[in-house]
PDB file of C-alpha atoms in Angstrom:
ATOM      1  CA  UNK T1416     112.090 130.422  99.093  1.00 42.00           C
ATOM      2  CA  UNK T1417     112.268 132.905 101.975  1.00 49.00           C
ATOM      3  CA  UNK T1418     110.589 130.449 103.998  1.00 47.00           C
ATOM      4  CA  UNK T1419     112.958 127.967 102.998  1.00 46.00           C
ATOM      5  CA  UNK T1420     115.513 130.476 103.656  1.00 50.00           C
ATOM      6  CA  UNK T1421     114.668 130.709 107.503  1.00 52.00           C
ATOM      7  CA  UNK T1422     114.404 127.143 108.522  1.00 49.00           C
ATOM      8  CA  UNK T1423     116.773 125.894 111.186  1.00 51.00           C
ATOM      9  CA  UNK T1424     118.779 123.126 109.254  1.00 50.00           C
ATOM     10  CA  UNK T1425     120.843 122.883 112.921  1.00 58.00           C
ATOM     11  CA  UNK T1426     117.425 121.264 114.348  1.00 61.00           C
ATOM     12  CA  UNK T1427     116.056 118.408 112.431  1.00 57.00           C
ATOM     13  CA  UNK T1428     113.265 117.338 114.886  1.00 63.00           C
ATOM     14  CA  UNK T1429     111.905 120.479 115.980  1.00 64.00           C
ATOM     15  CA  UNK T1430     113.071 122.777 113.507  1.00 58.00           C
ATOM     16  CA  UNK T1431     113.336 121.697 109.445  1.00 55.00           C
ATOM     17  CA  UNK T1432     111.320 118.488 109.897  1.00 61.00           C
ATOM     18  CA  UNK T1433     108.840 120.529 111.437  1.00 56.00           C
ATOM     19  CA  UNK T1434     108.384 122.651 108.131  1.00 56.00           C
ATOM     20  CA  UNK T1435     106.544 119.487 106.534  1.00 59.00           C
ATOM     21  CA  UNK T1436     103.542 119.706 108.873  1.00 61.00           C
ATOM     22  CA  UNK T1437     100.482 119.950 107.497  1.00 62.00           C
ATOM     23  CA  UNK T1438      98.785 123.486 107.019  1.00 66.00           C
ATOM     24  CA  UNK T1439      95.462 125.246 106.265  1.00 72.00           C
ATOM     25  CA  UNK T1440      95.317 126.622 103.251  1.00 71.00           C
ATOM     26  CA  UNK T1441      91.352 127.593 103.272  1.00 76.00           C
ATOM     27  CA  UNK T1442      91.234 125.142  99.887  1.00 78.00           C
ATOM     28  CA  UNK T1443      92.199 121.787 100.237  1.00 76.00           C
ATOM     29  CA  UNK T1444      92.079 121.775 104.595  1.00 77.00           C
ATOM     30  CA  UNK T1445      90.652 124.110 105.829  1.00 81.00           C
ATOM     31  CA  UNK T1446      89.409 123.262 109.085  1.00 82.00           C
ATOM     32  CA  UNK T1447      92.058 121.243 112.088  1.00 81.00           C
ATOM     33  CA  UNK T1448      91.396 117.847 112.864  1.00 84.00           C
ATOM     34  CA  UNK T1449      90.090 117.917 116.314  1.00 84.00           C
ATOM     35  CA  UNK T1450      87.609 121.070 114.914  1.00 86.00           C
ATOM     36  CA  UNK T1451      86.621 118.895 111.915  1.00 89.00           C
ATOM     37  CA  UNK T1452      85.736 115.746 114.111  1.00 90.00           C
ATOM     38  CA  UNK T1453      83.684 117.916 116.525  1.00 90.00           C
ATOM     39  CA  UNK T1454      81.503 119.232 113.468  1.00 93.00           C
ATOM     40  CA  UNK T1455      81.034 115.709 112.577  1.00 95.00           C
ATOM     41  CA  UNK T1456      83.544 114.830 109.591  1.00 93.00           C
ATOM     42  CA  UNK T1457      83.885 111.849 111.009  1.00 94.00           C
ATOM     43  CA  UNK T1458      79.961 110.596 111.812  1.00 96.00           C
ATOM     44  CA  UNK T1459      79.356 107.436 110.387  1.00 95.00           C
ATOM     45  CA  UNK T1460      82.912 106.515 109.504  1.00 97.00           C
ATOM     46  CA  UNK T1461      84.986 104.023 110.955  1.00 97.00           C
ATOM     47  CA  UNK T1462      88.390 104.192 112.152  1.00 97.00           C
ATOM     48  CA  UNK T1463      91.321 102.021 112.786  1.00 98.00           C
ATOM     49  CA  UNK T1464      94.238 104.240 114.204  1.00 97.00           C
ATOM     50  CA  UNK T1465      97.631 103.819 116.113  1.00 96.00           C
ATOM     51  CA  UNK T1466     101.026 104.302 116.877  1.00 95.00           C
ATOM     52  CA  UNK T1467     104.424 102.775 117.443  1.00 96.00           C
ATOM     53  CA  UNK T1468     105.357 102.285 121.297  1.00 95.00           C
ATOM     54  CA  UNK T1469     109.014 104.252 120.399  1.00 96.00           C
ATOM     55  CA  UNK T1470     107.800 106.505 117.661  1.00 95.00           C
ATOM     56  CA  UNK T1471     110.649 109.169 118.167  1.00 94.00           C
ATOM     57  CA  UNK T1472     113.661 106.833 117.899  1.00 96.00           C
ATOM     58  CA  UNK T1473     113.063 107.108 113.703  1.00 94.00           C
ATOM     59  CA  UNK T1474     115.033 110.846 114.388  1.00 91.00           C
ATOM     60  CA  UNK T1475     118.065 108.766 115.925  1.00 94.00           C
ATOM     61  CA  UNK T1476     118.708 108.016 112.051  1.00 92.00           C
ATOM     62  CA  UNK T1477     119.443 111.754 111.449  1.00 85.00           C
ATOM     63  CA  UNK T1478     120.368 112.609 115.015  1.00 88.00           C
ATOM     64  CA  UNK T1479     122.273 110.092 116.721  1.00 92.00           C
ATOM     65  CA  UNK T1480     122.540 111.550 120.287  1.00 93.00           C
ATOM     66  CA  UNK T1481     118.754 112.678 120.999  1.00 93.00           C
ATOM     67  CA  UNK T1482     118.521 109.915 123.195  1.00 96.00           C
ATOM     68  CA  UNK T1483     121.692 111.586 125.055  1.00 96.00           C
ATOM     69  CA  UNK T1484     119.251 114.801 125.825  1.00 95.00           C
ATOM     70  CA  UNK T1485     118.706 116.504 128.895  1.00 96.00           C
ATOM     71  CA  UNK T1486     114.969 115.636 128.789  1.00 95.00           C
ATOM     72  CA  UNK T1487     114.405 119.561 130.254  1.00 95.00           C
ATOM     73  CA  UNK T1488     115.606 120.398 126.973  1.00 92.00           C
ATOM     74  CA  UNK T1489     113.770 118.061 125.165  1.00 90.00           C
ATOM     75  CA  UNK T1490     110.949 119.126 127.045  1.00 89.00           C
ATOM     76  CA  UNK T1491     111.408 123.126 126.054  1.00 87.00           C
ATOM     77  CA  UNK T1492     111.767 122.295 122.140  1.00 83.00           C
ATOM     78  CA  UNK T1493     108.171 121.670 121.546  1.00 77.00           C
ATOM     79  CA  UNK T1494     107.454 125.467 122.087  1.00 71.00           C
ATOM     80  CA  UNK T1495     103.642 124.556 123.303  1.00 70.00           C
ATOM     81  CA  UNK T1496     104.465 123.298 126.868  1.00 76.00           C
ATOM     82  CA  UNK T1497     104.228 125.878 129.704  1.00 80.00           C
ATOM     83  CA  UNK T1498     107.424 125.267 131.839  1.00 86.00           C
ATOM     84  CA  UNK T1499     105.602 124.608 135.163  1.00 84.00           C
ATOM     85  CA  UNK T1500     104.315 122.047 132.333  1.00 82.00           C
ATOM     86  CA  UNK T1501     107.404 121.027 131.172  1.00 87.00           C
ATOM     87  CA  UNK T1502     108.863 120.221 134.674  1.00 89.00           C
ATOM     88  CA  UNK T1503     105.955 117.964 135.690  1.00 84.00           C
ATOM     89  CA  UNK T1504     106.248 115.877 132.027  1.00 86.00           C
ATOM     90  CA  UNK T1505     110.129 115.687 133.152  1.00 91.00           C
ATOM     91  CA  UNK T1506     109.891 114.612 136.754  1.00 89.00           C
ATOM     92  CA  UNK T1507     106.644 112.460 135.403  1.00 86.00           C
ATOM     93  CA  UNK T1508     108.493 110.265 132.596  1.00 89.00           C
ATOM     94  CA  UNK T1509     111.514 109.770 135.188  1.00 91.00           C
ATOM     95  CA  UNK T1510     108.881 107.875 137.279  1.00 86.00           C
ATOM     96  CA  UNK T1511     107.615 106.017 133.958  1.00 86.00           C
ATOM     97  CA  UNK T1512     110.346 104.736 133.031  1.00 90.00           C
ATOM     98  CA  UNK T1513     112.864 104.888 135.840  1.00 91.00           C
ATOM     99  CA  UNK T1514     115.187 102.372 134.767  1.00 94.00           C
ATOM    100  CA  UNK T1515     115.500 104.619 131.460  1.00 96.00           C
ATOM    101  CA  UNK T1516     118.905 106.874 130.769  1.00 98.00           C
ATOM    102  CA  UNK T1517     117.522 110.545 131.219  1.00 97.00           C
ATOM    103  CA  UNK T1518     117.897 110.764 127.563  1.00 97.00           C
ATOM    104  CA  UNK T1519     115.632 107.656 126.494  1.00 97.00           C
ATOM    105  CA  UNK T1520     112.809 109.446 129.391  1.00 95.00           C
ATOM    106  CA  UNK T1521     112.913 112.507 126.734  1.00 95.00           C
ATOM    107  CA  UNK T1522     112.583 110.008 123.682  1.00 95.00           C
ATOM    108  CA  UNK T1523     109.151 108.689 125.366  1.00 94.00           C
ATOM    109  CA  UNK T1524     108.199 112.119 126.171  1.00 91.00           C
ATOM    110  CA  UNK T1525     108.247 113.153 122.441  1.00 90.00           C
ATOM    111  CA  UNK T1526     106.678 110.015 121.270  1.00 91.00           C
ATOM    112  CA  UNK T1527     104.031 110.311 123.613  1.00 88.00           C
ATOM    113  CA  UNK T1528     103.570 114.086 122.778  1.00 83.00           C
ATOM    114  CA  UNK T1529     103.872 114.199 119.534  1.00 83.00           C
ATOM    115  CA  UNK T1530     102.144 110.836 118.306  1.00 87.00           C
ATOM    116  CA  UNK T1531     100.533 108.645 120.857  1.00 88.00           C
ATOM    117  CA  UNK T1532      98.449 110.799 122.917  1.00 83.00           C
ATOM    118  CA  UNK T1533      97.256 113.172 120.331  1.00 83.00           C
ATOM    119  CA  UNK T1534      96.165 109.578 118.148  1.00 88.00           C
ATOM    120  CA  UNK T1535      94.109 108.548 121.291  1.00 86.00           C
ATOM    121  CA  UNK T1536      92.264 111.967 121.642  1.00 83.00           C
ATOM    122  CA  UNK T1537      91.489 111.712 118.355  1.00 88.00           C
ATOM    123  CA  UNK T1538      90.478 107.849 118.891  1.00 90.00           C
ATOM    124  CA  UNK T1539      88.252 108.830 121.338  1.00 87.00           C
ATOM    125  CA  UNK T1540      86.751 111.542 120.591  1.00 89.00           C
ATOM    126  CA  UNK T1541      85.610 109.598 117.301  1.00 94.00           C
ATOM    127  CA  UNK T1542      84.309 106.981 119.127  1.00 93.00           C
ATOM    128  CA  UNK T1543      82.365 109.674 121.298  1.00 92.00           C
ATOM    129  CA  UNK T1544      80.755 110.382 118.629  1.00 94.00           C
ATOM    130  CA  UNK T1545      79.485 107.191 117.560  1.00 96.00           C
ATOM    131  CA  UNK T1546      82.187 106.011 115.261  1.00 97.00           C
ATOM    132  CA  UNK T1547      83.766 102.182 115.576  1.00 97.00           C
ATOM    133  CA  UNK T1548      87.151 103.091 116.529  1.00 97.00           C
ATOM    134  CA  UNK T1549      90.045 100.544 116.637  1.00 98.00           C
ATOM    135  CA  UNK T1550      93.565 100.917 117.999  1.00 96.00           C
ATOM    136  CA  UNK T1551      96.797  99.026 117.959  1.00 97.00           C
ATOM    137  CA  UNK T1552     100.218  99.698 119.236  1.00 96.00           C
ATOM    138  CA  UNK T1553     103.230  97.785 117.636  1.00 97.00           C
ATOM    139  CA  UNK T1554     105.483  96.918 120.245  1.00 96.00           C
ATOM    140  CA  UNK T1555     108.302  95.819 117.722  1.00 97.00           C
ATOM    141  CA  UNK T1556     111.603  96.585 118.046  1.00 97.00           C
ATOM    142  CA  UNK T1557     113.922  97.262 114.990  1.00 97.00           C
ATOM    143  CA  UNK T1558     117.225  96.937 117.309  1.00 97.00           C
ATOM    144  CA  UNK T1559     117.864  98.141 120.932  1.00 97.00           C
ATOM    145  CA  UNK T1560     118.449 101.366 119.704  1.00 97.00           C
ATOM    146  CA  UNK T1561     115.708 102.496 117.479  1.00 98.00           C
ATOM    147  CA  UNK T1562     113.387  99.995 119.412  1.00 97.00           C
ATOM    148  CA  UNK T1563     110.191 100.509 117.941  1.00 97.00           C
ATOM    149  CA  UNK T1564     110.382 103.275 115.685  1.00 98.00           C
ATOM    150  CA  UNK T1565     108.002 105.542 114.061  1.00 96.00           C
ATOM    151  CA  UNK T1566     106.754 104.020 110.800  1.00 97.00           C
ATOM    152  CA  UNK T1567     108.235 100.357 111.891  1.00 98.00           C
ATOM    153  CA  UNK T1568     104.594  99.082 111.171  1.00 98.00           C
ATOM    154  CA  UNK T1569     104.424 100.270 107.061  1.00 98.00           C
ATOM    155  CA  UNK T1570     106.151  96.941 106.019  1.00 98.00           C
ATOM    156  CA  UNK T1571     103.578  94.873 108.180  1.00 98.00           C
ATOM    157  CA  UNK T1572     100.491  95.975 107.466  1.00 97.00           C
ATOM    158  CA  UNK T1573     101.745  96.522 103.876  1.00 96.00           C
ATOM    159  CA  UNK T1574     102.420  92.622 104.094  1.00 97.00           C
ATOM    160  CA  UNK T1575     105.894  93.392 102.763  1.00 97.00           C
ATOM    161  CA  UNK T1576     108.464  92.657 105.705  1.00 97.00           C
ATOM    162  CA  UNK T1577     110.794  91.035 103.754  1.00 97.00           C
ATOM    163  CA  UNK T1578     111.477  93.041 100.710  1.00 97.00           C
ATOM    164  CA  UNK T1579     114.334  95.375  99.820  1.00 96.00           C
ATOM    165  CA  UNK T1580     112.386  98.764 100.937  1.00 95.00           C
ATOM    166  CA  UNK T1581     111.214  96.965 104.445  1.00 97.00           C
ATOM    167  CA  UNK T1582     115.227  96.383 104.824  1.00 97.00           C
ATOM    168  CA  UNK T1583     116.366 100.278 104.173  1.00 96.00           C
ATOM    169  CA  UNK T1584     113.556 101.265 107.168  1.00 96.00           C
ATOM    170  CA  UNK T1585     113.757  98.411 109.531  1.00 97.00           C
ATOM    171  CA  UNK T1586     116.434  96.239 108.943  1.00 97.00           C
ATOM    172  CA  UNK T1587     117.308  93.483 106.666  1.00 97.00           C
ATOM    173  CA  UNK T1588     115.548  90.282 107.854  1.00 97.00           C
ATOM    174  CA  UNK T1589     117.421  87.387 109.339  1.00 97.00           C
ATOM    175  CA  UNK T1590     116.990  84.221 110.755  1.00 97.00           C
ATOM    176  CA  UNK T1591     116.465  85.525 114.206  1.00 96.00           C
ATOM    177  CA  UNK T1592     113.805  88.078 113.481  1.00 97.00           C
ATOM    178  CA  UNK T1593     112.210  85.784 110.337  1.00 97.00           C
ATOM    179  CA  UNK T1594     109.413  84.284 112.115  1.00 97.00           C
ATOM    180  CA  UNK T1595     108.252  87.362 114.272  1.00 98.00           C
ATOM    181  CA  UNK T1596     108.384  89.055 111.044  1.00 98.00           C
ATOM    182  CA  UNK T1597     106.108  86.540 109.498  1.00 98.00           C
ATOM    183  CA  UNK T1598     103.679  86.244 112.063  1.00 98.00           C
ATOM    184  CA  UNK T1599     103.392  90.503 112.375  1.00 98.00           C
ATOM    185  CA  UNK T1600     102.708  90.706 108.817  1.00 97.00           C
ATOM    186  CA  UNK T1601      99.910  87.914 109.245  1.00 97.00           C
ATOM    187  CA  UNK T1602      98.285  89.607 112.298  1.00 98.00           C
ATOM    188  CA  UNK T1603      99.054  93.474 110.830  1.00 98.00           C
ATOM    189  CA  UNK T1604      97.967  92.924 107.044  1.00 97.00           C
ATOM    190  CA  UNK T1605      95.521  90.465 108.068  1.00 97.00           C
ATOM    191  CA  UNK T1606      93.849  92.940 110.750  1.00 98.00           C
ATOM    192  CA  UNK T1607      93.700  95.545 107.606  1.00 97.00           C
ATOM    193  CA  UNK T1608      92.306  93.733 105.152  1.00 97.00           C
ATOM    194  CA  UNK T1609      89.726  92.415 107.579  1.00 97.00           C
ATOM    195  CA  UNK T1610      89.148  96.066 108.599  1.00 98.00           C
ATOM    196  CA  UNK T1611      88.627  96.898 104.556  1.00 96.00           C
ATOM    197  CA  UNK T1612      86.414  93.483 103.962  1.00 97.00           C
ATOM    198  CA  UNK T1613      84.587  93.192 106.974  1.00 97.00           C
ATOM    199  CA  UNK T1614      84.400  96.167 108.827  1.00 97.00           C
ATOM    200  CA  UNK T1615      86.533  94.950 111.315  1.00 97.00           C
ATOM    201  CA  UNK T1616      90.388  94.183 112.397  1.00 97.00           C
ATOM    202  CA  UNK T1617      88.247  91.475 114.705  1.00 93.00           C
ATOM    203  CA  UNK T1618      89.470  93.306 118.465  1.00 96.00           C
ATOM    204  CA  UNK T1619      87.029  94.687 120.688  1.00 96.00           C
ATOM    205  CA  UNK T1620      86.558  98.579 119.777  1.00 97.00           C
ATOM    206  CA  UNK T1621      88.366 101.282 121.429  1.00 94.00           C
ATOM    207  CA  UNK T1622      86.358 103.474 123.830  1.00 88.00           C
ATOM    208  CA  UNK T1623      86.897 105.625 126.717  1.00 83.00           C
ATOM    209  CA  UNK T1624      85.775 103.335 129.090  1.00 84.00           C
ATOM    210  CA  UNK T1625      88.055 100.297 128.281  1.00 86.00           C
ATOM    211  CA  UNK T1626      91.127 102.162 126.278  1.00 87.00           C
ATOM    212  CA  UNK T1627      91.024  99.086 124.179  1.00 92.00           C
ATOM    213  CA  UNK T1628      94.375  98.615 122.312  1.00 93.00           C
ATOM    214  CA  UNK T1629      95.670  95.344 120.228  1.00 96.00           C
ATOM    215  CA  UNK T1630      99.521  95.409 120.761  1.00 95.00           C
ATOM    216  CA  UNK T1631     101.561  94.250 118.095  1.00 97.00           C
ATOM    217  CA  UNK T1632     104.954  92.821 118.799  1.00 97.00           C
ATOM    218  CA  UNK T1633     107.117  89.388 120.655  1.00 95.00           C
ATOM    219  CA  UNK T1634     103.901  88.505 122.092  1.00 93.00           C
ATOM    220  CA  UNK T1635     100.572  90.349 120.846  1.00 95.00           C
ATOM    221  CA  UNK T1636      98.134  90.946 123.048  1.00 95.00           C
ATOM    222  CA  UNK T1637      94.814  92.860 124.274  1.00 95.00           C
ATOM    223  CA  UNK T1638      95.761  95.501 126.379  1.00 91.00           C
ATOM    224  CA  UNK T1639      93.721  98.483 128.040  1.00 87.00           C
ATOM    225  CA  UNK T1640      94.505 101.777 128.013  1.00 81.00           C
ATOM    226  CA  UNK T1641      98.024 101.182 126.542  1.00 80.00           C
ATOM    227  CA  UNK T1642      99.340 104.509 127.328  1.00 69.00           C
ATOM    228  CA  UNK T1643     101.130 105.154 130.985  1.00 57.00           C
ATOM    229  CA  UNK T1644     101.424 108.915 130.335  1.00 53.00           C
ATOM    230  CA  UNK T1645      97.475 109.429 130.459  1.00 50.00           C
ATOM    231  CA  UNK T1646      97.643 110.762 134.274  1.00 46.00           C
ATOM    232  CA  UNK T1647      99.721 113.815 133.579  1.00 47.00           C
ATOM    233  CA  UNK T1648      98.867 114.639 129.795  1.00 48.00           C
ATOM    234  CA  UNK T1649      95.813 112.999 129.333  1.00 47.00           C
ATOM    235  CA  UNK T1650      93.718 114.379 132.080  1.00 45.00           C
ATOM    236  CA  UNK T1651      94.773 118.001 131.393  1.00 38.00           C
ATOM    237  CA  UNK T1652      96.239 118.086 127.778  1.00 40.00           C
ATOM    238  CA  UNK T1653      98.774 120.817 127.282  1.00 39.00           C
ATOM    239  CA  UNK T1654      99.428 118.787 123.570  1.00 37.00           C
ATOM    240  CA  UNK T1655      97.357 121.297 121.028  1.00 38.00           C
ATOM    241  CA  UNK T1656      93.894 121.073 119.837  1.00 34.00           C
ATOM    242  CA  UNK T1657      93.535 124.096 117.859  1.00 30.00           C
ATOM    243  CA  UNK T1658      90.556 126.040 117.991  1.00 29.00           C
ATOM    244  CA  UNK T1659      89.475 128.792 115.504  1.00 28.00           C
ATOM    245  CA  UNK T1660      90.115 131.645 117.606  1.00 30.00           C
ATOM    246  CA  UNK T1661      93.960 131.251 117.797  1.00 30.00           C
ATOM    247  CA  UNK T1662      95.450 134.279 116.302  1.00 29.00           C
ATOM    248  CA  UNK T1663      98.934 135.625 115.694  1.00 30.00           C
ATOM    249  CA  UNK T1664     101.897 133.986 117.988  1.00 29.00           C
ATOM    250  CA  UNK T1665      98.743 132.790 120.216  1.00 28.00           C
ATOM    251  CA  UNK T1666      98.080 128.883 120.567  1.00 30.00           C
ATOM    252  CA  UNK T1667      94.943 128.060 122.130  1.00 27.00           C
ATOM    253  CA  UNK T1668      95.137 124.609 123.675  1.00 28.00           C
ATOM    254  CA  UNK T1669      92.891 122.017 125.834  1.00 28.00           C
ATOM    255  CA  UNK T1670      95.799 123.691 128.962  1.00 28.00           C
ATOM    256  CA  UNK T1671      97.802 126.311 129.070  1.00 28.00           C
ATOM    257  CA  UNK T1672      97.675 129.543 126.649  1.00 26.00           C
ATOM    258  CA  UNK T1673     101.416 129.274 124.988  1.00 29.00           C
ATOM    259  CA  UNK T1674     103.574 132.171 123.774  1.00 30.00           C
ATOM    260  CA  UNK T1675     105.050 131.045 120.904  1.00 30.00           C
ATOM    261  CA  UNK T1676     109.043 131.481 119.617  1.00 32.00           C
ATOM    262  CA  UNK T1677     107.982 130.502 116.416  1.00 29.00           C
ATOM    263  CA  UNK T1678     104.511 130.858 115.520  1.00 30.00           C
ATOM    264  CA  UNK T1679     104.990 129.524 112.024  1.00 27.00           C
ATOM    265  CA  UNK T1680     106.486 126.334 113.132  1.00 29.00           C
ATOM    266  CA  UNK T1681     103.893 125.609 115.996  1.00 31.00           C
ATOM    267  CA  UNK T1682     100.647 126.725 115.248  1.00 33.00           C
ATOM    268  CA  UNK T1683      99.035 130.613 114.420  1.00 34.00           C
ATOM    269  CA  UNK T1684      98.159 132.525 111.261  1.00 36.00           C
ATOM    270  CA  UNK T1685     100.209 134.103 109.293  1.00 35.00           C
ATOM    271  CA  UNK T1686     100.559 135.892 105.904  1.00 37.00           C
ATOM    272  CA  UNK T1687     102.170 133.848 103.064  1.00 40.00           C
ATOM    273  CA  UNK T1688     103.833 135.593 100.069  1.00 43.00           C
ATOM    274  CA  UNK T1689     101.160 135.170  98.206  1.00 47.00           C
ATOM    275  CA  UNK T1690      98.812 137.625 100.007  1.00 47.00           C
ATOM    276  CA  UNK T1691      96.806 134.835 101.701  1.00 44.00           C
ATOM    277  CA  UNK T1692      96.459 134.417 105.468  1.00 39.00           C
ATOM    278  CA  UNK T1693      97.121 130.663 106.427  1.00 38.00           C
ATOM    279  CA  UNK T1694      97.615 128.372 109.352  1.00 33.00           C
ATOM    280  CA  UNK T1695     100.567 126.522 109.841  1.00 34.00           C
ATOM    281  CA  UNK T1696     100.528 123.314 112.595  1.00 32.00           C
ATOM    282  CA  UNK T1697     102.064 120.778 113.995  1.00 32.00           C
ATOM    283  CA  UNK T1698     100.838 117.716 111.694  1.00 31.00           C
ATOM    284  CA  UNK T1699     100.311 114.868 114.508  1.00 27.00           C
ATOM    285  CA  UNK T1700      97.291 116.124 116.311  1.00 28.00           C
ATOM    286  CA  UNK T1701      95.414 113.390 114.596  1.00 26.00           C
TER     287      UNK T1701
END
């Protein structure tokens, strides 16, 4: 309750949203993701992993003008980024996407952040380690605003596009977006259930080398190395991997060494009511 209590109601995205991340309890997680893969939690399984090309605009539901945001701000809410950091991820995503509004820049900046490149370390540092890794993108757009959303790709590869629970998340279907709809859910579902079956969604695997990555939407496709935000975050990650030796209001990251304004809500140890000593993280480093 006195957790509850504290949250920032004011701040959706970065602030009560952010209180539903996963966190260590020592029972049932006790190690992070990245930590876990590197000890081999991972050898000899096989993975099929991706994200949505717009992932942030599912916030727009709740908050309506994020895509209005000075990106600098946008930028300075994640609480990991150092700010010489946070001015190169600004100036970088204007060159991206330079026919963007300043605001819609910030959008890919916290999809990319937040979902897409923290999926592909993950991807690949699976598939260094001998798994069969395979990754998709869905390039569908739910409308111009929302474009394509996180969670868009539930109702496809859930082969349920059509139904009354597909319409509350992305839209009632209609007899413009029927057929797209049709064929997604034959290429998503089918890629899944091939993946279950047979081992694989039948694209090449995903490896460093290649950045192999199906694309979902209009007009599906191969493509490689999917993301355009790999030459500033990807080469020198400032998005956390957490290591073990983090300790209080300290964030140890593949980059910078972070400060944090809220250790709770981005990543350190801390004592819960209960007498225990936890770790609470951001939940999409996997």
């Amino acid at each position: 309750m006195r957790r509850a209590a504290s949250i920032d109601y004011e701040d959706e995205l970065f602030g009560l949203d952010g209180q539903f991340y996963p966190g260590l309890d020592g029972d049932l997680w006790s190690v992070p993701p990245m930590q876990a893969l590197a000890e081999g939690a991972m050898d000899g399984i096989d993975l099929m992993i991706g994200y949505t090309n717009y992932e942030a605009g599912v916030w727009l539901m709740a908050l309506p003008d994020l895509d209005k945001a000075d990106p600098a701000w946008t930028a300075a809410r994640f609480g990991f980024l150092s700010a010489k950091t946070q001015a190169e991820a600004v100036a970088a995503y204007a060159e991206f996407f330079p026919h963007e509004t300043n605001g819609v820049q910030g959008m890919h900046l916290v999809s990319d952040v937040g979902f897409a490149l923290p999926t592909t370390w993950f991807a690949e540092a699976a598939a260094a380690r001998g798994s069969k890794v395979w990754m998709y993108r869905l390039d569908y757009e739910v409308n111009a605003t929302l474009r394509a959303m996180h969670a868009a790709d539930l109702p496809f590869f859930f082969a349920r596009p059509h139904s009354t629970a597909a319409a509350e998340l992305i839209g009632p279907t209609t007899p413009q977006n029927a057929e797209i709809r049709s064929r997604l859910c034959s290429e998503m579902a089918g890629a899944l259930i091939s993946f279950v079956r047979e081992g694989t969604p039948a694209w090449p695997e995903y490896n460093h080398a290649g950045g192999q990555t199906r694309i979902f939407g209009p007009e599906s496709h191969l493509a490689s190395h999917a993301r355009r935000a790999q030459n500033l975050l990807g080469q020198n990650p400032s998005v956390p991997v957490y290591r073990p030796e983090c300790r209080e209001g300290i964030a140890m990251y593949h980059g910078p060494l972070a400060k944090l304004d809220d250790p709770i809500r981005f990543g350190a140890e801390f004592t819960a009511p209960d007498g225990k000593v936890r770790w609470m993280m951001p939940g999409d480093t996997s």
